[in-house]
Amino acid sequence: MKIYGNSRLLGQTARMVSAGREPHSIMIHGEKGLGKKTMAKYLAAQLMCEERTGIPCGRCRACQLIEKGAHPDLIFAQANEKGNYIVEEIRDNIIADAPVAPNEGDIKVYVIPDFDLSIQTSVQVQNILLKLIEEPPDHTALILTARSRETFLSTIISRCVSLSMTPVTLQESGEFLQENYPDRPMEDIREALEAGKGNIGRCRAYMEQEQFYNSVGLARQIAAAYAGGSEYGFLKALAGAEGKKPLLREALYLFSEIVRDAGVHLAGGEAVGCDTNAAKALSSRLTLSAAAELYDKVNSYIRRIDANCNLALLCNSLCADLFS
Ligand SMILES: [Zn+2]
């Protein structure tokens, strides 16, 4: 199991484990694609590895079972089809199970991934987890992951070790791509690196031509139409999402990043979004305050998508708003 970058985090948790100060409650936060779930699995291996050095050995029974996804004491909570953790799942499979001794070693690890996607039940579930977090049995550890730390109640935040995932360097993303896609042409790798930058999840999704790949294409068209002052082109680009909500949402989010990068470019900083050249092109048409205003506007429309607004009306209204 290899974690790219984030060496400060790895060092922090390794020191805790090797000193026998294993944390019982951990939250991992950071934007989509930064490797929160991989980090949760690595942390579990740090806690469960028989060598107890803080660096999973990869050879012991615990490490091998974790690698195969077959360790009986590493338990991932299951969300329902809507992405919500229902109260019964957490109560029956975590709270009721926690007092029971581990099957293999001396620790059981529960992971609840993508906690922030469980919008409807998040507060309820956190309240149920609070007791386990306040008084954990010696043999348990709980790992929660979410895009933002703000997902969590303050009572939870104050009792968890908080780990913030950061993007990796371009060099580290490049290493990931070369190691995982050795047969792909250099041009593909360069393209994925430009689109995903230091976000390895995005680089991978681009290579695999998952939704992110299409979202990047749309975001580029949206940015080009806006930079060119073409209202028709802008509407046409939005229509390219064909009414698919996740695709439109991601494309607008990536466009907002390009807008932010345009502002960052004006202020003399470095781009982190999916298209540095598009950001530069846009920056020649915007002032810093206009970029900030545009960024806020686009994000307000993203929130309207999240609130289940009619997508066709939303596209028309966004276009009218931005070209008025
Ligand atoms: Zn091991």
CSV table of C-alpha atoms and ligand atoms in Angstrom, one decimal:
chain,number,residue,atom,x,y,z
A,1,MET,CA,0.0,0.0,0.0
A,2,LYS,CA,1.5,3.3,-1.1
A,3,ILE,CA,0.5,6.7,0.0
A,4,TYR,CA,1.8,9.5,-2.2
A,5,GLY,CA,2.8,12.8,-0.5
A,6,ASN,CA,1.2,13.7,2.9
A,7,SER,CA,4.4,12.7,4.7
A,8,ARG,CA,3.7,15.0,7.6
A,9,LEU,CA,0.5,13.1,8.4
A,10,LEU,CA,2.1,9.7,8.0
A,11,GLY,CA,4.9,10.8,10.3
A,12,GLN,CA,2.4,12.1,12.9
A,13,THR,CA,0.4,8.8,13.1
A,14,ALA,CA,3.5,6.7,12.9
A,15,ARG,CA,5.0,8.4,16.0
A,16,MET,CA,1.7,7.9,17.9
A,17,VAL,CA,1.6,4.2,17.1
A,18,SER,CA,5.3,3.5,17.8
A,19,ALA,CA,5.0,5.4,21.1
A,20,GLY,CA,1.9,3.3,22.1
A,21,ARG,CA,-0.3,6.4,22.0
A,22,GLU,CA,-2.7,5.0,19.3
A,23,PRO,CA,-5.7,7.4,18.7
A,24,HIS,CA,-9.1,5.9,19.2
A,25,SER,CA,-11.0,8.4,17.1
A,26,ILE,CA,-9.7,9.9,13.9
A,27,MET,CA,-11.2,12.2,11.3
A,28,ILE,CA,-9.7,12.5,7.8
A,29,HIS,CA,-10.8,15.4,5.7
A,30,GLY,CA,-9.9,16.9,2.4
A,31,GLU,CA,-11.4,17.4,-1.0
A,32,LYS,CA,-12.6,14.6,-3.3
A,33,GLY,CA,-9.7,12.7,-4.9
A,34,LEU,CA,-7.0,13.3,-2.3
A,35,GLY,CA,-7.0,9.7,-1.1
A,36,LYS,CA,-9.0,9.8,2.2
A,37,LYS,CA,-10.2,6.2,1.9
A,38,THR,CA,-6.7,5.0,1.0
A,39,MET,CA,-5.4,6.9,4.0
A,40,ALA,CA,-8.0,5.3,6.2
A,41,LYS,CA,-6.9,1.9,5.1
A,42,TYR,CA,-3.2,2.8,5.6
A,43,LEU,CA,-4.0,4.1,9.1
A,44,ALA,CA,-5.9,0.9,9.9
A,45,ALA,CA,-2.7,-1.0,8.8
A,46,GLN,CA,-0.6,1.3,11.0
A,47,LEU,CA,-2.8,0.4,13.9
A,48,MET,CA,-3.2,-3.3,13.2
A,49,CYS,CA,0.3,-4.3,11.9
A,50,GLU,CA,1.9,-6.9,14.2
A,51,GLU,CA,5.2,-5.1,14.1
A,52,ARG,CA,3.9,-2.0,15.7
A,53,THR,CA,6.5,0.3,14.3
A,54,GLY,CA,4.1,2.8,12.9
A,55,ILE,CA,5.0,1.7,9.3
A,56,PRO,CA,2.9,-1.2,8.1
A,57,CYS,CA,5.3,-4.0,7.3
A,58,GLY,CA,3.2,-5.5,4.5
A,59,ARG,CA,4.3,-9.0,5.4
A,60,CYS,CA,2.5,-9.9,8.7
A,61,ARG,CA,-0.9,-11.7,8.6
A,62,ALA,CA,-2.7,-8.4,9.6
A,63,CYS,CA,-1.1,-6.4,6.8
A,64,GLN,CA,-1.8,-9.1,4.2
A,65,LEU,CA,-5.5,-9.5,5.3
A,66,ILE,CA,-5.9,-5.7,5.1
A,67,GLU,CA,-4.3,-5.6,1.6
A,68,LYS,CA,-6.7,-8.3,0.4
A,69,GLY,CA,-9.7,-6.5,2.0
A,70,ALA,CA,-10.3,-9.6,4.1
A,71,HIS,CA,-9.4,-8.5,7.7
A,72,PRO,CA,-12.4,-9.5,10.0
A,73,ASP,CA,-11.5,-6.7,12.4
A,74,LEU,CA,-11.4,-3.9,9.8
A,75,ILE,CA,-15.0,-2.9,9.3
A,76,PHE,CA,-16.3,-0.4,6.8
A,77,ALA,CA,-19.8,1.0,7.4
A,78,GLN,CA,-22.1,0.5,4.5
A,79,ALA,CA,-24.2,3.4,3.2
A,80,ASN,CA,-27.6,2.8,1.7
A,81,GLU,CA,-28.3,3.3,-2.0
A,82,LYS,CA,-28.8,7.1,-1.5
A,83,GLY,CA,-25.4,7.4,0.2
A,84,ASN,CA,-26.8,7.8,3.7
A,85,TYR,CA,-25.7,5.9,6.8
A,86,ILE,CA,-28.9,4.8,8.4
A,87,VAL,CA,-29.0,4.8,12.1
A,88,GLU,CA,-29.6,1.0,12.4
A,89,GLU,CA,-26.5,0.3,10.4
A,90,ILE,CA,-24.3,2.3,12.7
A,91,ARG,CA,-26.1,1.1,15.9
A,92,ASP,CA,-26.1,-2.6,15.0
A,93,ASN,CA,-22.7,-3.0,13.2
A,94,ILE,CA,-20.6,-0.5,15.1
A,95,ILE,CA,-22.0,0.5,18.5
A,96,ALA,CA,-23.3,-3.0,19.4
A,97,ASP,CA,-20.2,-4.6,18.0
A,98,ALA,CA,-17.6,-2.4,19.6
A,99,PRO,CA,-17.6,-4.1,23.1
A,100,VAL,CA,-16.9,-7.5,21.5
A,101,ALA,CA,-13.2,-8.5,21.5
A,102,PRO,CA,-11.4,-8.6,18.1
A,103,ASN,CA,-11.2,-11.8,16.1
A,104,GLU,CA,-7.5,-11.6,15.2
A,105,GLY,CA,-5.2,-9.2,17.0
A,106,ASP,CA,-5.8,-6.7,19.8
A,107,ILE,CA,-7.6,-4.0,17.9
A,108,LYS,CA,-10.7,-3.5,15.8
A,109,VAL,CA,-11.0,-0.6,13.4
A,110,TYR,CA,-14.3,0.9,12.2
A,111,VAL,CA,-14.2,3.1,9.1
A,112,ILE,CA,-17.1,5.4,8.1
A,113,PRO,CA,-16.1,6.8,4.7
A,114,ASP,CA,-17.7,9.8,2.9
A,115,PHE,CA,-19.5,10.9,6.0
A,116,ASP,CA,-20.5,14.2,4.4
A,117,LEU,CA,-22.5,12.5,1.7
A,118,SER,CA,-24.9,11.3,4.4
A,119,ILE,CA,-26.6,14.6,4.6
A,120,GLN,CA,-29.9,13.4,6.0
A,121,THR,CA,-28.6,11.4,8.9
A,122,SER,CA,-25.2,12.9,9.6
A,123,VAL,CA,-26.2,14.7,12.9
A,124,GLN,CA,-28.2,11.7,14.2
A,125,VAL,CA,-25.4,9.3,13.4
A,126,GLN,CA,-22.8,11.5,15.0
A,127,ASN,CA,-24.9,11.7,18.2
A,128,ILE,CA,-25.0,7.9,18.3
A,129,LEU,CA,-21.3,7.7,17.7
A,130,LEU,CA,-20.5,10.2,20.4
A,131,LYS,CA,-20.6,7.6,23.2
A,132,LEU,CA,-18.1,5.4,21.4
A,133,ILE,CA,-15.9,8.4,20.8
A,134,GLU,CA,-16.1,9.6,24.4
A,135,GLU,CA,-15.6,6.2,26.0
A,136,PRO,CA,-14.0,3.9,23.5
A,137,PRO,CA,-13.2,0.3,24.5
A,138,ASP,CA,-9.3,-0.1,24.6
A,139,HIS,CA,-9.5,-2.4,21.5
A,140,THR,CA,-11.4,-0.1,19.1
A,141,ALA,CA,-10.5,2.7,16.8
A,142,LEU,CA,-12.9,4.7,14.7
A,143,ILE,CA,-12.0,6.5,11.5
A,144,LEU,CA,-14.4,9.0,9.8
A,145,THR,CA,-13.7,10.6,6.4
A,146,ALA,CA,-15.4,13.7,4.9
A,147,ARG,CA,-14.5,16.4,2.4
A,148,SER,CA,-14.8,19.1,5.0
A,149,ARG,CA,-14.2,19.3,8.7
A,150,GLU,CA,-17.3,21.4,9.0
A,151,THR,CA,-19.3,18.2,8.4
A,152,PHE,CA,-18.7,17.3,12.0
A,153,LEU,CA,-20.3,18.4,15.3
A,154,SER,CA,-18.0,20.4,17.5
A,155,THR,CA,-18.3,17.7,20.2
A,156,ILE,CA,-16.9,15.2,17.7
A,157,ILE,CA,-14.1,17.5,16.4
A,158,SER,CA,-12.8,18.2,19.9
A,159,ARG,CA,-12.4,14.4,20.6
A,160,CYS,CA,-10.9,13.3,17.4
A,161,VAL,CA,-7.4,13.4,16.0
A,162,SER,CA,-7.9,15.5,12.9
A,163,LEU,CA,-5.9,14.7,9.8
A,164,SER,CA,-6.1,17.1,6.8
A,165,MET,CA,-5.2,15.6,3.5
A,166,THR,CA,-3.3,17.9,1.1
A,167,PRO,CA,-2.7,17.7,-2.7
A,168,VAL,CA,0.6,16.1,-3.6
A,169,THR,CA,3.3,17.7,-5.8
A,170,LEU,CA,3.1,17.5,-9.6
A,171,GLN,CA,6.2,15.3,-9.4
A,172,GLU,CA,4.4,12.9,-7.0
A,173,SER,CA,1.2,12.8,-9.2
A,174,GLY,CA,3.5,12.1,-12.2
A,175,GLU,CA,5.1,9.2,-10.3
A,176,PHE,CA,1.7,7.8,-9.5
A,177,LEU,CA,0.6,8.0,-13.2
A,178,GLN,CA,3.8,6.4,-14.5
A,179,GLU,CA,3.8,3.6,-11.9
A,180,ASN,CA,0.1,2.8,-12.5
A,181,TYR,CA,-0.2,3.4,-16.2
A,182,PRO,CA,3.2,2.2,-17.6
A,183,ASP,CA,1.8,1.3,-21.0
A,184,ARG,CA,0.0,4.6,-21.7
A,185,PRO,CA,1.7,7.2,-24.0
A,186,MET,CA,3.4,10.1,-22.4
A,187,GLU,CA,0.9,12.5,-24.0
A,188,ASP,CA,-2.0,10.9,-22.0
A,189,ILE,CA,0.0,11.2,-18.8
A,190,ARG,CA,0.8,14.8,-19.5
A,191,GLU,CA,-2.9,15.5,-20.1
A,192,ALA,CA,-4.1,13.8,-17.0
A,193,LEU,CA,-1.4,15.6,-15.0
A,194,GLU,CA,-2.6,19.0,-16.3
A,195,ALA,CA,-6.2,18.2,-15.6
A,196,GLY,CA,-5.7,16.6,-12.1
A,197,LYS,CA,-2.6,18.5,-10.9
A,198,GLY,CA,-1.8,17.4,-7.3
A,199,ASN,CA,-5.1,15.5,-6.9
A,200,ILE,CA,-4.3,11.9,-7.6
A,201,GLY,CA,-7.9,10.8,-7.6
A,202,ARG,CA,-8.6,13.3,-10.4
A,203,CYS,CA,-5.5,12.2,-12.4
A,204,ARG,CA,-6.7,8.6,-12.1
A,205,ALA,CA,-10.3,9.4,-13.1
A,206,TYR,CA,-9.0,11.4,-16.1
A,207,MET,CA,-6.9,8.4,-17.2
A,208,GLU,CA,-9.8,6.0,-16.8
A,209,GLN,CA,-12.1,8.5,-18.7
A,210,GLU,CA,-14.6,8.5,-15.8
A,211,GLN,CA,-17.0,11.4,-15.3
A,212,PHE,CA,-14.2,13.8,-14.4
A,213,TYR,CA,-12.8,13.4,-17.9
A,214,ASN,CA,-16.0,14.7,-19.4
A,215,SER,CA,-16.5,17.3,-16.7
A,216,VAL,CA,-13.0,18.8,-17.6
A,217,GLY,CA,-14.0,18.9,-21.3
A,218,LEU,CA,-17.3,20.7,-20.4
A,219,ALA,CA,-15.6,23.1,-18.0
A,220,ARG,CA,-13.1,24.1,-20.7
A,221,GLN,CA,-15.9,24.8,-23.1
A,222,ILE,CA,-17.8,26.8,-20.5
A,223,ALA,CA,-14.6,28.8,-19.7
A,224,ALA,CA,-13.8,29.4,-23.3
A,225,ALA,CA,-17.3,30.6,-24.1
A,226,TYR,CA,-17.3,33.0,-21.1
A,227,ALA,CA,-13.9,34.3,-21.9
A,228,GLY,CA,-15.0,34.9,-25.5
A,229,GLY,CA,-18.2,36.6,-24.4
A,230,SER,CA,-20.3,34.1,-26.3
A,231,GLU,CA,-23.7,33.7,-24.6
A,232,TYR,CA,-24.8,31.2,-27.2
A,233,GLY,CA,-21.6,29.2,-26.8
A,234,PHE,CA,-22.0,29.3,-23.0
A,235,LEU,CA,-25.6,27.9,-23.1
A,236,LYS,CA,-24.4,25.3,-25.7
A,237,ALA,CA,-21.6,24.2,-23.4
A,238,LEU,CA,-24.0,23.8,-20.5
A,239,ALA,CA,-26.4,21.8,-22.7
A,240,GLY,CA,-23.4,19.4,-23.2
A,241,ALA,CA,-24.2,18.0,-19.7
A,242,GLU,CA,-27.4,16.6,-21.3
A,243,GLY,CA,-29.3,17.2,-18.1
A,244,LYS,CA,-27.0,14.9,-16.1
A,245,LYS,CA,-26.9,16.5,-12.7
A,246,PRO,CA,-23.5,15.1,-11.4
A,247,LEU,CA,-21.8,16.0,-14.7
A,248,LEU,CA,-23.2,19.5,-14.7
A,249,ARG,CA,-22.4,20.0,-11.1
A,250,GLU,CA,-18.8,18.8,-11.5
A,251,ALA,CA,-18.3,20.9,-14.7
A,252,LEU,CA,-19.5,24.0,-13.0
A,253,TYR,CA,-17.3,23.3,-10.0
A,254,LEU,CA,-14.3,22.9,-12.2
A,255,PHE,CA,-15.3,26.1,-14.0
A,256,SER,CA,-15.4,27.9,-10.6
A,257,GLU,CA,-11.9,26.6,-10.0
A,258,ILE,CA,-10.7,28.0,-13.3
A,259,VAL,CA,-12.3,31.4,-12.3
A,260,ARG,CA,-10.5,31.2,-9.0
A,261,ASP,CA,-7.3,30.4,-10.7
A,262,ALA,CA,-7.8,33.4,-13.0
A,263,GLY,CA,-8.0,35.5,-9.9
A,264,VAL,CA,-5.0,33.8,-8.4
A,265,HIS,CA,-3.1,34.4,-11.7
A,266,LEU,CA,-4.0,38.1,-11.5
A,267,ALA,CA,-2.6,38.1,-7.9
A,268,GLY,CA,0.6,36.4,-9.1
A,269,GLY,CA,-0.1,32.9,-7.7
A,270,GLU,CA,-0.1,29.4,-9.1
A,271,ALA,CA,-3.1,27.6,-10.6
A,272,VAL,CA,-4.4,24.4,-9.1
A,273,GLY,CA,-7.5,23.8,-11.2
A,274,CYS,CA,-8.0,21.6,-14.3
A,275,ASP,CA,-6.8,24.1,-17.0
A,276,THR,CA,-4.0,26.6,-16.3
A,277,ASN,CA,-4.2,28.1,-19.9
A,278,ALA,CA,-8.0,28.6,-19.6
A,279,ALA,CA,-7.4,30.4,-16.3
A,280,LYS,CA,-4.8,32.7,-17.9
A,281,ALA,CA,-7.1,33.4,-20.9
A,282,LEU,CA,-9.9,34.3,-18.5
A,283,SER,CA,-7.7,36.5,-16.4
A,284,SER,CA,-7.1,38.8,-19.3
A,285,ARG,CA,-10.8,39.6,-19.3
A,286,LEU,CA,-11.4,40.0,-15.5
A,287,THR,CA,-10.3,42.2,-12.7
A,288,LEU,CA,-9.6,40.6,-9.3
A,289,SER,CA,-12.9,41.7,-7.9
A,290,ALA,CA,-14.8,40.6,-11.0
A,291,ALA,CA,-13.2,37.2,-10.7
A,292,ALA,CA,-14.3,37.0,-7.0
A,293,GLU,CA,-17.8,38.0,-7.9
A,294,LEU,CA,-18.0,35.5,-10.7
A,295,TYR,CA,-16.6,32.7,-8.5
A,296,ASP,CA,-19.3,33.4,-5.8
A,297,LYS,CA,-22.1,33.5,-8.5
A,298,VAL,CA,-21.1,30.2,-10.0
A,299,ASN,CA,-20.9,28.6,-6.5
A,300,SER,CA,-24.4,29.9,-5.7
A,301,TYR,CA,-25.7,28.0,-8.7
A,302,ILE,CA,-23.9,24.9,-7.6
A,303,ARG,CA,-25.7,25.1,-4.3
A,304,ARG,CA,-29.0,25.4,-6.3
A,305,ILE,CA,-28.1,22.2,-8.1
A,306,ASP,CA,-27.6,20.6,-4.7
A,307,ALA,CA,-31.0,21.9,-3.6
A,308,ASN,CA,-32.5,20.0,-6.6
A,309,CYS,CA,-33.4,23.0,-8.7
A,310,ASN,CA,-34.7,22.3,-12.2
A,311,LEU,CA,-31.6,22.0,-14.3
A,312,ALA,CA,-32.9,23.5,-17.6
A,313,LEU,CA,-34.2,26.6,-15.8
A,314,LEU,CA,-31.0,26.8,-13.8
A,315,CYS,CA,-28.8,26.8,-17.0
A,316,ASN,CA,-30.9,29.6,-18.5
A,317,SER,CA,-30.9,31.6,-15.4
A,318,LEU,CA,-27.1,31.2,-14.9
A,319,CYS,CA,-26.5,32.3,-18.5
A,320,ALA,CA,-28.7,35.4,-18.1
A,321,ASP,CA,-27.1,36.2,-14.8
A,322,LEU,CA,-23.5,36.0,-16.1
A,323,PHE,CA,-24.1,37.8,-19.4
A,324,SER,CA,-26.4,40.5,-18.1
B,1,ZN,ZN,2.4,-5.8,9.2
